[in-house]
Amino acid sequence: PFSAIQAIMLDITGRIVNMVADIGSGIGCSVGVSLCSTDSLNIESALRNADQAMYDAKKLGKNRFVIYGQPLLRRLHVVGDR
């Protein structure tokens, strides 16, 4: 289910953002994640969505991540505030 996927992605992306932020002052990262189903996997589309999610995360500030869901999920999840 989507809630399980979301929980896993929150954990993974949160750990990445926190690890990079802990490296030193002035260092941060923005992470974009694209969710897609295996039955209709399109790499180009997934990368494009992840790229868009990363730029959305950058707009929110340092040390953020955005999870972009496939249109069938009908959601754009903006999360991750350190």
XYZ file of N, CA, C and O in Angstrom:
328
model
N 0.823 -1.206 0.000
C 0.000 0.000 0.000
C 0.862 1.264 0.000
O 2.028 1.233 0.390
N 0.241 2.340 -0.431
C 0.971 3.593 -0.558
C 1.540 4.071 0.768
O 2.659 4.577 0.812
N 0.828 3.880 1.869
C 1.315 4.367 3.162
C 2.620 3.671 3.561
O 3.502 4.296 4.159
N 2.781 2.415 3.223
C 4.021 1.693 3.528
C 5.166 2.229 2.682
O 6.286 2.421 3.179
N 4.890 2.482 1.405
C 5.910 3.049 0.516
C 6.322 4.425 1.023
O 7.501 4.753 1.084
N 5.343 5.225 1.396
C 5.632 6.566 1.893
C 6.494 6.510 3.153
O 7.457 7.263 3.279
N 6.188 5.616 4.068
C 6.964 5.499 5.302
C 8.415 5.120 5.007
O 9.348 5.675 5.605
N 8.625 4.202 4.083
C 9.984 3.791 3.714
C 10.735 4.957 3.084
O 11.884 5.236 3.421
N 10.076 5.674 2.166
C 10.726 6.802 1.505
C 11.031 7.929 2.496
O 12.071 8.572 2.401
N 10.144 8.185 3.433
C 10.398 9.201 4.456
C 11.638 8.846 5.268
O 12.476 9.696 5.549
N 11.750 7.578 5.624
C 12.901 7.128 6.406
C 14.195 7.264 5.614
O 15.177 7.848 6.093
N 14.213 6.768 4.403
C 15.433 6.791 3.586
C 15.857 8.217 3.261
O 17.013 8.590 3.462
N 14.939 9.013 2.740
C 15.310 10.378 2.354
C 15.660 11.222 3.568
O 16.568 12.046 3.503
N 14.972 11.008 4.664
C 15.306 11.741 5.891
C 16.713 11.440 6.359
O 17.459 12.338 6.764
N 17.102 10.171 6.312
C 18.463 9.806 6.711
C 19.508 10.408 5.785
O 20.558 10.868 6.248
N 19.240 10.430 4.472
C 20.190 11.030 3.521
C 20.370 12.513 3.816
O 21.497 13.006 3.924
N 19.267 13.220 3.947
C 19.326 14.663 4.204
C 20.067 14.947 5.504
O 20.936 15.824 5.571
N 19.776 14.212 6.556
C 20.432 14.439 7.844
C 21.917 14.108 7.805
O 22.728 14.829 8.393
N 22.297 13.041 7.109
C 23.707 12.675 7.024
C 24.506 13.744 6.284
O 25.606 14.100 6.705
N 23.964 14.262 5.208
C 24.666 15.307 4.459
C 24.746 16.584 5.299
O 25.793 17.229 5.353
N 23.673 16.930 5.976
C 23.669 18.141 6.798
C 24.670 18.044 7.947
O 25.250 19.055 8.362
N 24.898 16.846 8.453
C 25.827 16.648 9.569
C 27.296 16.747 9.159
O 28.175 16.820 10.008
N 27.569 16.750 7.860
C 28.954 16.815 7.386
C 29.612 18.116 7.811
O 30.766 18.139 8.210
N 28.878 19.207 7.728
C 29.461 20.480 8.140
C 28.547 21.639 7.826
O 27.543 21.501 7.134
N 28.928 22.787 8.337
C 28.101 23.969 8.131
C 28.132 24.389 6.666
O 29.148 24.296 5.990
N 26.998 24.818 6.180
C 26.903 25.267 4.801
C 26.672 24.163 3.793
O 26.496 24.424 2.615
N 26.701 22.916 4.253
C 26.483 21.803 3.348
C 25.071 21.279 3.569
O 24.653 21.030 4.686
N 24.340 21.135 2.498
C 22.985 20.608 2.579
C 22.688 19.835 1.318
O 23.515 19.758 0.410
N 21.512 19.260 1.274
C 21.133 18.557 0.060
C 19.624 18.647 -0.140
O 18.874 18.806 0.799
N 19.261 18.562 -1.377
C 17.862 18.501 -1.759
C 17.668 17.176 -2.488
O 18.448 16.826 -3.363
N 16.628 16.452 -2.104
C 16.402 15.133 -2.675
C 15.021 15.103 -3.319
O 14.039 15.540 -2.716
N 14.969 14.603 -4.535
C 13.703 14.390 -5.223
C 13.497 12.914 -5.463
O 14.402 12.230 -5.924
N 12.312 12.427 -5.132
C 11.997 11.013 -5.279
C 10.784 10.880 -6.184
O 9.821 11.631 -6.057
N 10.841 9.932 -7.081
C 9.715 9.661 -7.965
C 9.218 8.251 -7.710
O 9.994 7.298 -7.742
N 7.944 8.116 -7.440
C 7.339 6.802 -7.262
C 6.723 6.373 -8.586
O 6.106 7.172 -9.277
N 6.905 5.112 -8.915
C 6.280 4.594 -10.133
C 5.998 3.108 -9.941
O 6.653 2.449 -9.149
N 5.037 2.625 -10.662
C 4.686 1.209 -10.539
C 5.559 0.378 -11.487
O 5.978 0.855 -12.534
N 5.811 -0.847 -11.098
C 6.664 -1.701 -11.912
C 5.973 -2.151 -13.192
O 6.640 -2.467 -14.175
N 4.652 -2.166 -13.209
C 3.957 -2.616 -14.409
C 3.940 -1.568 -15.520
O 3.702 -1.885 -16.669
N 4.216 -0.306 -15.165
C 4.254 0.732 -16.202
C 5.501 1.599 -16.052
O 5.449 2.808 -16.225
N 6.609 0.960 -15.741
C 7.859 1.670 -15.502
C 8.370 2.339 -16.770
O 8.547 1.703 -17.793
N 8.596 3.645 -16.668
C 9.161 4.422 -17.758
C 10.300 5.237 -17.141
O 10.050 6.198 -16.422
N 11.522 4.825 -17.397
C 12.691 5.427 -16.762
C 12.773 6.927 -17.028
O 13.025 7.709 -16.116
N 12.566 7.338 -18.264
C 12.659 8.761 -18.590
C 11.649 9.580 -17.801
O 11.975 10.640 -17.267
N 10.443 9.091 -17.706
C 9.400 9.786 -16.953
C 9.728 9.814 -15.455
O 9.553 10.836 -14.789
N 10.214 8.696 -14.934
C 10.571 8.624 -13.511
C 11.692 9.608 -13.188
O 11.638 10.309 -12.175
N 12.705 9.690 -14.049
C 13.807 10.632 -13.832
C 13.336 12.076 -13.937
O 13.742 12.937 -13.153
N 12.460 12.340 -14.874
C 11.915 13.695 -15.038
C 11.116 14.104 -13.786
O 11.250 15.209 -13.280
N 10.299 13.179 -13.268
C 9.530 13.468 -12.061
C 10.422 13.649 -10.846
O 10.192 14.524 -10.009
N 11.464 12.826 -10.738
C 12.405 12.964 -9.623
C 13.147 14.287 -9.710
O 13.380 14.958 -8.700
N 13.507 14.683 -10.922
C 14.183 15.962 -11.132
C 13.272 17.117 -10.725
O 13.697 18.040 -10.028
N 12.001 17.048 -11.120
C 11.046 18.090 -10.735
C 10.882 18.133 -9.215
O 10.840 19.204 -8.617
N 10.804 16.967 -8.598
C 10.676 16.905 -7.140
C 11.901 17.509 -6.460
O 11.783 18.209 -5.452
N 13.094 17.268 -7.018
C 14.305 17.845 -6.437
C 14.268 19.372 -6.504
O 14.599 20.053 -5.535
N 13.846 19.915 -7.634
C 13.770 21.374 -7.746
C 12.691 21.943 -6.827
O 12.859 23.021 -6.266
N 11.614 21.209 -6.625
C 10.600 21.640 -5.662
C 11.189 21.644 -4.245
O 10.911 22.546 -3.458
N 12.018 20.641 -3.937
C 12.668 20.586 -2.630
C 13.621 21.765 -2.456
O 13.686 22.377 -1.390
N 14.363 22.107 -3.499
C 15.283 23.248 -3.440
C 14.540 24.546 -3.154
O 15.013 25.391 -2.407
N 13.358 24.698 -3.737
C 12.558 25.903 -3.499
C 12.132 26.030 -2.047
O 11.921 27.132 -1.557
N 12.010 24.893 -1.364
C 11.582 24.901 0.038
C 12.713 25.259 1.001
O 12.468 25.566 2.157
N 13.960 25.185 0.546
C 15.098 25.508 1.395
C 16.042 24.334 1.526
O 15.858 23.284 0.919
N 17.069 24.532 2.346
C 18.082 23.483 2.532
C 17.527 22.287 3.293
O 16.627 22.408 4.107
N 18.160 21.161 3.021
C 17.894 19.928 3.753
C 16.429 19.515 3.687
O 15.812 19.189 4.692
N 15.908 19.499 2.485
C 14.515 19.104 2.269
C 14.447 18.002 1.234
O 15.368 17.794 0.462
N 13.319 17.327 1.222
C 13.081 16.347 0.171
C 11.610 16.364 -0.191
O 10.759 16.709 0.611
N 11.351 16.037 -1.432
C 9.986 15.970 -1.945
C 9.803 14.609 -2.600
O 10.674 14.135 -3.328
N 8.676 13.996 -2.327
C 8.335 12.718 -2.940
C 7.213 12.982 -3.935
O 6.134 13.422 -3.564
N 7.504 12.731 -5.204
C 6.517 12.943 -6.258
C 5.870 11.615 -6.604
O 6.544 10.671 -6.992
N 4.565 11.530 -6.464
C 3.847 10.297 -6.761
C 3.365 10.266 -8.195
O 3.104 11.299 -8.801
N 3.245 9.100 -8.732
C 2.735 8.910 -10.087
C 1.318 9.493 -10.181
O 0.601 9.523 -9.189
N 0.903 9.994 -11.348
C -0.437 10.591 -11.477
C -1.556 9.700 -10.930
O -2.518 10.199 -10.367
N -1.424 8.392 -11.053
C -2.484 7.530 -10.552
C -2.588 7.608 -9.037
O -3.620 7.305 -8.460
N -1.530 8.032 -8.354
C -1.586 8.194 -6.904
C -2.286 9.493 -6.515
O -2.728 9.655 -5.394
N -2.336 10.447 -7.450
C -3.002 11.728 -7.263
C -2.498 12.488 -6.046
O -3.258 13.133 -5.347
N -1.191 12.420 -5.818
C -0.632 13.126 -4.678
C 0.744 13.677 -4.998
O 1.506 13.069 -5.713
N 1.060 14.816 -4.403
C 2.424 15.320 -4.382
C 2.744 15.521 -2.920
O 2.122 16.305 -2.237
N 3.707 14.758 -2.416
C 4.033 14.798 -0.999
C 5.226 15.707 -0.777
O 6.299 15.456 -1.311
N 5.016 16.728 0.014
C 6.098 17.637 0.363
C 6.351 17.414 1.849
O 5.496 17.697 2.672
N 7.540 16.928 2.146
C 7.875 16.604 3.522
C 9.323 16.904 3.791
O 10.074 17.255 2.886
N 9.704 16.761 5.021
C 11.115 16.801 5.349
C 11.590 18.144 5.833
O 12.092 18.937 5.086
N 11.436 18.394 7.085
C 11.958 19.591 7.696
C 12.836 19.146 8.837
O 12.371 18.490 9.759
N 14.062 19.465 8.744
C 15.012 18.993 9.745
C 14.804 19.654 11.057
O 14.468 20.712 11.315
